[in-house]
PDB file of C-alpha atoms and ligand atoms in Angstrom:
ATOM      1  CA  MET T 180     -20.531  12.495  17.024  1.00  0.00           C
ATOM      2  CA  ALA T 181     -18.673   9.999  14.919  1.00  0.00           C
ATOM      3  CA  THR T 182     -20.001   9.768  11.472  1.00  0.00           C
ATOM      4  CA  ASN T 183     -20.139   6.283   9.722  1.00  0.00           C
ATOM      5  CA  ARG T 184     -18.326   7.277   6.561  1.00  0.00           C
ATOM      6  CA  THR T 185     -14.664   7.382   5.460  1.00  0.00           C
ATOM      7  CA  PHE T 186     -12.963   8.152   2.208  1.00  0.00           C
ATOM      8  CA  THR T 187     -10.398   6.090   0.235  1.00  0.00           C
ATOM      9  CA  MET T 188      -8.358   6.093  -2.756  1.00  0.00           C
ATOM     10  CA  ILE T 189      -6.699   3.072  -4.579  1.00  0.00           C
ATOM     11  CA  LYS T 190      -3.447   4.701  -5.425  1.00  0.00           C
ATOM     12  CA  PRO T 191      -1.680   4.797  -8.986  1.00  0.00           C
ATOM     13  CA  ASP T 192       0.665   1.932  -8.010  1.00  0.00           C
ATOM     14  CA  ALA T 193      -2.229  -0.386  -7.196  1.00  0.00           C
ATOM     15  CA  VAL T 194      -4.292   0.584 -10.189  1.00  0.00           C
ATOM     16  CA  GLN T 195      -1.376   0.069 -12.492  1.00  0.00           C
ATOM     17  CA  ASN T 196      -0.516  -3.304 -10.945  1.00  0.00           C
ATOM     18  CA  GLY T 197      -4.110  -4.586 -11.602  1.00  0.00           C
ATOM     19  CA  HIS T 198      -5.321  -4.752  -7.979  1.00  0.00           C
ATOM     20  CA  ILE T 199      -8.658  -2.556  -8.163  1.00  0.00           C
ATOM     21  CA  GLY T 200     -10.823  -5.769  -7.966  1.00  0.00           C
ATOM     22  CA  ASN T 201      -8.967  -7.493  -5.358  1.00  0.00           C
ATOM     23  CA  ILE T 202      -8.917  -4.316  -3.095  1.00  0.00           C
ATOM     24  CA  LEU T 203     -12.568  -3.522  -3.649  1.00  0.00           C
ATOM     25  CA  ALA T 204     -13.295  -7.088  -2.648  1.00  0.00           C
ATOM     26  CA  MET T 205     -11.124  -6.665   0.558  1.00  0.00           C
ATOM     27  CA  ILE T 206     -13.144  -3.413   1.298  1.00  0.00           C
ATOM     28  CA  THR T 207     -16.613  -5.109   0.756  1.00  0.00           C
ATOM     29  CA  ASN T 208     -15.527  -8.189   2.456  1.00  0.00           C
ATOM     30  CA  GLY T 209     -14.488  -5.988   5.458  1.00  0.00           C
ATOM     31  CA  GLY T 210     -18.147  -4.952   5.941  1.00  0.00           C
ATOM     32  CA  PHE T 211     -17.857  -1.649   4.117  1.00  0.00           C
ATOM     33  CA  LYS T 212     -20.614  -0.267   1.784  1.00  0.00           C
ATOM     34  CA  ILE T 213     -19.648   1.715  -1.276  1.00  0.00           C
ATOM     35  CA  VAL T 214     -21.575   4.910  -1.412  1.00  0.00           C
ATOM     36  CA  SER T 215     -19.621   6.627  -4.205  1.00  0.00           C
ATOM     37  CA  LEU T 216     -16.959   5.203  -6.654  1.00  0.00           C
ATOM     38  CA  LYS T 217     -15.037   6.415  -9.730  1.00  0.00           C
ATOM     39  CA  LEU T 218     -11.824   5.954 -11.708  1.00  0.00           C
ATOM     40  CA  THR T 219     -10.215   9.315 -12.202  1.00  0.00           C
ATOM     41  CA  GLN T 220      -6.872  11.038 -12.124  1.00  0.00           C
ATOM     42  CA  LEU T 221      -5.514  13.807  -9.928  1.00  0.00           C
ATOM     43  CA  THR T 222      -3.720  16.728 -11.571  1.00  0.00           C
ATOM     44  CA  VAL T 223      -0.697  17.955 -10.036  1.00  0.00           C
ATOM     45  CA  ALA T 224      -2.656  20.828  -8.381  1.00  0.00           C
ATOM     46  CA  ASP T 225      -5.210  18.413  -7.031  1.00  0.00           C
ATOM     47  CA  ALA T 226      -2.680  16.321  -5.456  1.00  0.00           C
ATOM     48  CA  GLN T 227      -0.890  19.402  -3.978  1.00  0.00           C
ATOM     49  CA  GLU T 228      -4.351  20.393  -2.522  1.00  0.00           C
ATOM     50  CA  PHE T 229      -5.315  16.994  -1.382  1.00  0.00           C
ATOM     51  CA  TYR T 230      -2.009  16.606   0.574  1.00  0.00           C
ATOM     52  CA  ALA T 231      -1.503  20.179   1.556  1.00  0.00           C
ATOM     53  CA  VAL T 232      -1.291  19.171   5.267  1.00  0.00           C
ATOM     54  CA  HIS T 233       2.202  17.291   4.240  1.00  0.00           C
ATOM     55  CA  ALA T 234       3.421  20.451   2.412  1.00  0.00           C
ATOM     56  CA  ALA T 235       6.355  20.936   4.623  1.00  0.00           C
ATOM     57  CA  ARG T 236       7.315  17.221   4.749  1.00  0.00           C
ATOM     58  CA  PRO T 237      10.434  15.980   2.703  1.00  0.00           C
ATOM     59  CA  PHE T 238       8.413  13.470   0.883  1.00  0.00           C
ATOM     60  CA  TYR T 239       5.741  15.972  -0.338  1.00  0.00           C
ATOM     61  CA  GLY T 240       7.086  16.415  -3.878  1.00  0.00           C
ATOM     62  CA  GLU T 241       7.495  12.790  -4.543  1.00  0.00           C
ATOM     63  CA  LEU T 242       4.084  12.145  -3.083  1.00  0.00           C
ATOM     64  CA  VAL T 243       2.364  14.724  -5.377  1.00  0.00           C
ATOM     65  CA  GLU T 244       4.195  13.426  -8.373  1.00  0.00           C
ATOM     66  CA  PHE T 245       3.318   9.801  -7.534  1.00  0.00           C
ATOM     67  CA  MET T 246      -0.417  10.398  -6.859  1.00  0.00           C
ATOM     68  CA  SER T 247      -0.922  12.335 -10.164  1.00  0.00           C
ATOM     69  CA  ARG T 248       1.004  10.048 -12.363  1.00  0.00           C
ATOM     70  CA  GLY T 249      -1.778   7.679 -13.192  1.00  0.00           C
ATOM     71  CA  PRO T 250      -5.371   6.956 -12.614  1.00  0.00           C
ATOM     72  CA  ILE T 251      -6.696   6.237  -9.185  1.00  0.00           C
ATOM     73  CA  VAL T 252     -10.115   4.853  -7.741  1.00  0.00           C
ATOM     74  CA  ALA T 253     -11.886   7.182  -5.325  1.00  0.00           C
ATOM     75  CA  ALA T 254     -14.609   6.049  -3.099  1.00  0.00           C
ATOM     76  CA  ILE T 255     -16.659   6.889  -0.071  1.00  0.00           C
ATOM     77  CA  LEU T 256     -17.362   3.995   2.270  1.00  0.00           C
ATOM     78  CA  GLU T 257     -19.971   3.457   5.009  1.00  0.00           C
ATOM     79  CA  LYS T 258     -19.747   1.342   8.110  1.00  0.00           C
ATOM     80  CA  ASP T 259     -20.090   1.744  11.725  1.00  0.00           C
ATOM     81  CA  ASN T 260     -16.865   3.268  13.070  1.00  0.00           C
ATOM     82  CA  ALA T 261     -15.718   3.640   9.476  1.00  0.00           C
ATOM     83  CA  VAL T 262     -12.576   5.895   9.917  1.00  0.00           C
ATOM     84  CA  GLU T 263     -11.040   3.653  12.569  1.00  0.00           C
ATOM     85  CA  ASP T 264     -12.084   0.310  11.174  1.00  0.00           C
ATOM     86  CA  PHE T 265     -10.795   1.309   7.688  1.00  0.00           C
ATOM     87  CA  ARG T 266      -7.329   2.261   9.046  1.00  0.00           C
ATOM     88  CA  THR T 267      -7.183  -1.187  10.661  1.00  0.00           C
ATOM     89  CA  LEU T 268      -8.139  -2.760   7.251  1.00  0.00           C
ATOM     90  CA  ILE T 269      -5.469  -0.921   5.266  1.00  0.00           C
ATOM     91  CA  GLY T 270      -2.634  -1.262   7.881  1.00  0.00           C
ATOM     92  CA  ALA T 271       0.473   0.734   8.778  1.00  0.00           C
ATOM     93  CA  THR T 272       1.803   3.401   6.259  1.00  0.00           C
ATOM     94  CA  ASN T 273       5.037   1.401   5.948  1.00  0.00           C
ATOM     95  CA  PRO T 274       3.997  -1.971   4.378  1.00  0.00           C
ATOM     96  CA  ALA T 275       7.013  -3.490   6.247  1.00  0.00           C
ATOM     97  CA  GLU T 276       5.045  -2.665   9.508  1.00  0.00           C
ATOM     98  CA  ALA T 277       1.580  -3.550   7.977  1.00  0.00           C
ATOM     99  CA  ALA T 278      -0.258  -6.397   9.897  1.00  0.00           C
ATOM    100  CA  GLU T 279      -0.929  -9.661   8.084  1.00  0.00           C
ATOM    101  CA  GLY T 280      -4.374  -9.557   6.242  1.00  0.00           C
ATOM    102  CA  THR T 281      -4.240  -5.822   5.682  1.00  0.00           C
ATOM    103  CA  ILE T 282      -4.523  -4.244   2.313  1.00  0.00           C
ATOM    104  CA  ARG T 283      -1.096  -2.572   2.469  1.00  0.00           C
ATOM    105  CA  LYS T 284       0.462  -5.950   3.551  1.00  0.00           C
ATOM    106  CA  ALA T 285      -1.013  -7.423   0.422  1.00  0.00           C
ATOM    107  CA  TYR T 286      -0.434  -4.709  -2.150  1.00  0.00           C
ATOM    108  CA  ALA T 287       1.972  -1.923  -1.080  1.00  0.00           C
ATOM    109  CA  THR T 288       5.375  -1.993  -2.374  1.00  0.00           C
ATOM    110  CA  SER T 289       6.932   0.872  -0.254  1.00  0.00           C
ATOM    111  CA  ILE T 290       6.149   3.505   2.320  1.00  0.00           C
ATOM    112  CA  GLY T 291       5.520   6.005  -0.569  1.00  0.00           C
ATOM    113  CA  GLU T 292       3.781   3.568  -2.982  1.00  0.00           C
ATOM    114  CA  ASN T 293       1.416   2.013  -0.474  1.00  0.00           C
ATOM    115  CA  ALA T 294      -1.597   1.148  -2.551  1.00  0.00           C
ATOM    116  CA  VAL T 295      -4.497   2.923  -0.702  1.00  0.00           C
ATOM    117  CA  HIS T 296      -5.496   6.111   1.213  1.00  0.00           C
ATOM    118  CA  GLY T 297      -7.614   6.290   4.145  1.00  0.00           C
ATOM    119  CA  SER T 298      -8.996   9.174   5.946  1.00  0.00           C
ATOM    120  CA  ASP T 299      -7.561   9.934   9.453  1.00  0.00           C
ATOM    121  CA  SER T 300     -10.623  11.574  11.106  1.00  0.00           C
ATOM    122  CA  ASP T 301     -14.343  12.046  10.430  1.00  0.00           C
ATOM    123  CA  GLU T 302     -13.642  15.679   9.690  1.00  0.00           C
ATOM    124  CA  ASN T 303     -11.111  14.893   6.935  1.00  0.00           C
ATOM    125  CA  ALA T 304     -13.321  12.075   5.539  1.00  0.00           C
ATOM    126  CA  ALA T 305     -15.975  14.604   4.915  1.00  0.00           C
ATOM    127  CA  ILE T 306     -13.561  17.170   3.330  1.00  0.00           C
ATOM    128  CA  GLU T 307     -11.914  14.471   1.210  1.00  0.00           C
ATOM    129  CA  GLY T 308     -15.121  12.907   0.110  1.00  0.00           C
ATOM    130  CA  ALA T 309     -16.472  16.252  -1.007  1.00  0.00           C
ATOM    131  CA  PHE T 310     -13.098  16.951  -2.795  1.00  0.00           C
ATOM    132  CA  HIS T 311     -14.032  14.096  -5.256  1.00  0.00           C
ATOM    133  CA  PHE T 312     -17.825  13.702  -5.198  1.00  0.00           C
ATOM    134  CA  ALA T 313     -20.709  16.052  -5.759  1.00  0.00           C
ATOM    135  CA  GLY T 314     -23.755  15.419  -3.302  1.00  0.00           C
ATOM    136  CA  ARG T 315     -25.818  13.521  -6.066  1.00  0.00           C
ATOM    137  CA  GLU T 316     -22.826  11.118  -6.642  1.00  0.00           C
ATOM    138  CA  GLN T 317     -23.127  10.023  -2.802  1.00  0.00           C
ATOM    139  CA  PHE T 318     -25.579   7.358  -2.437  1.00  0.00           C
TER     140      PHE T 318
HETATM  141  O1  LIG R 433      -1.578   7.386   4.377  1.00  0.00           O
HETATM  142  P1  LIG R 433      -1.268   7.553   5.884  1.00  0.00           P
HETATM  143  O2  LIG R 433      -2.324   8.192   6.634  1.00  0.00           O
HETATM  144  O3  LIG R 433      -1.038   6.208   6.271  1.00  0.00           O
HETATM  145  O4  LIG R 433       0.082   8.333   5.929  1.00  0.00           O
HETATM  146  P2  LIG R 433       0.547   9.773   6.025  1.00  0.00           P
HETATM  147  O5  LIG R 433       1.459  10.127   7.077  1.00  0.00           O
HETATM  148  O6  LIG R 433      -0.855  10.578   6.061  1.00  0.00           O
HETATM  149  O7  LIG R 433       1.306  10.188   4.704  1.00  0.00           O
HETATM  150  C1  LIG R 433       0.427  10.340   3.393  1.00  0.00           C
HETATM  151  C2  LIG R 433       1.137   9.569   2.410  1.00  0.00           C
HETATM  152  O8  LIG R 433       2.507  10.027   2.205  1.00  0.00           O
HETATM  153  C3  LIG R 433       1.413   8.115   2.800  1.00  0.00           C
HETATM  154  O9  LIG R 433       0.466   7.321   2.520  1.00  0.00           O
HETATM  155  C4  LIG R 433       2.684   7.815   1.660  1.00  0.00           C
HETATM  156  O10 LIG R 433       2.093   7.557   0.467  1.00  0.00           O
HETATM  157  C5  LIG R 433       3.370   9.067   1.852  1.00  0.00           C
HETATM  158  N1  LIG R 433       4.518   9.127   2.736  1.00  0.00           N
HETATM  159  C6  LIG R 433       5.857   8.869   2.148  1.00  0.00           C
HETATM  160  O11 LIG R 433       6.079   8.849   1.138  1.00  0.00           O
HETATM  161  N2  LIG R 433       6.895   8.813   3.031  1.00  0.00           N
HETATM  162  C7  LIG R 433       6.601   8.940   4.459  1.00  0.00           C
HETATM  163  N3  LIG R 433       7.645   8.914   5.175  1.00  0.00           N
HETATM  164  C8  LIG R 433       5.289   9.070   4.885  1.00  0.00           C
HETATM  165  C9  LIG R 433       4.365   9.060   4.102  1.00  0.00           C
HETATM  166 MG1  LIG R 434      -2.772  10.352   6.454  1.00  0.00          MG
END
């Protein structure tokens, strides 16, 4: 059964560029309810663990360095069909391919520094949400 939650991060580039408020507005205007929210920073070890699935990819080292270089916003979001609908709202990984109206089209600057994360499955949404939030922080 599909769950109705997904997990997102506003990545260090978008936080640094002052886009937290606008991205949260796009998320809530898109029909997502925020059930957990925090400003935090990943250590190198956190970023390595979070992106362990990409460990063999050529961009892994750069990705870990980027994701740990400054604060991020972590959030759990709720909506019917949350995972798929949120992937639609954020747009393609490469902003050059992201559709008009998507968060990455508006705020991503490159395929690496692409403003936001969105879980790719219900299973990963649960794992990634639990990585950042205790049960009592999920509302
Ligand atoms: O984030 P998304 O699920 O769209 O893409 P991914 O394939 O799961 O890759 C995770 C992240 O690695 C991306 O969001 C980019 O930040 C980075 N990446 C990269 O730097 N270069 C690539 N060719 C692909 C991904
Ligand atoms: Mg992914």
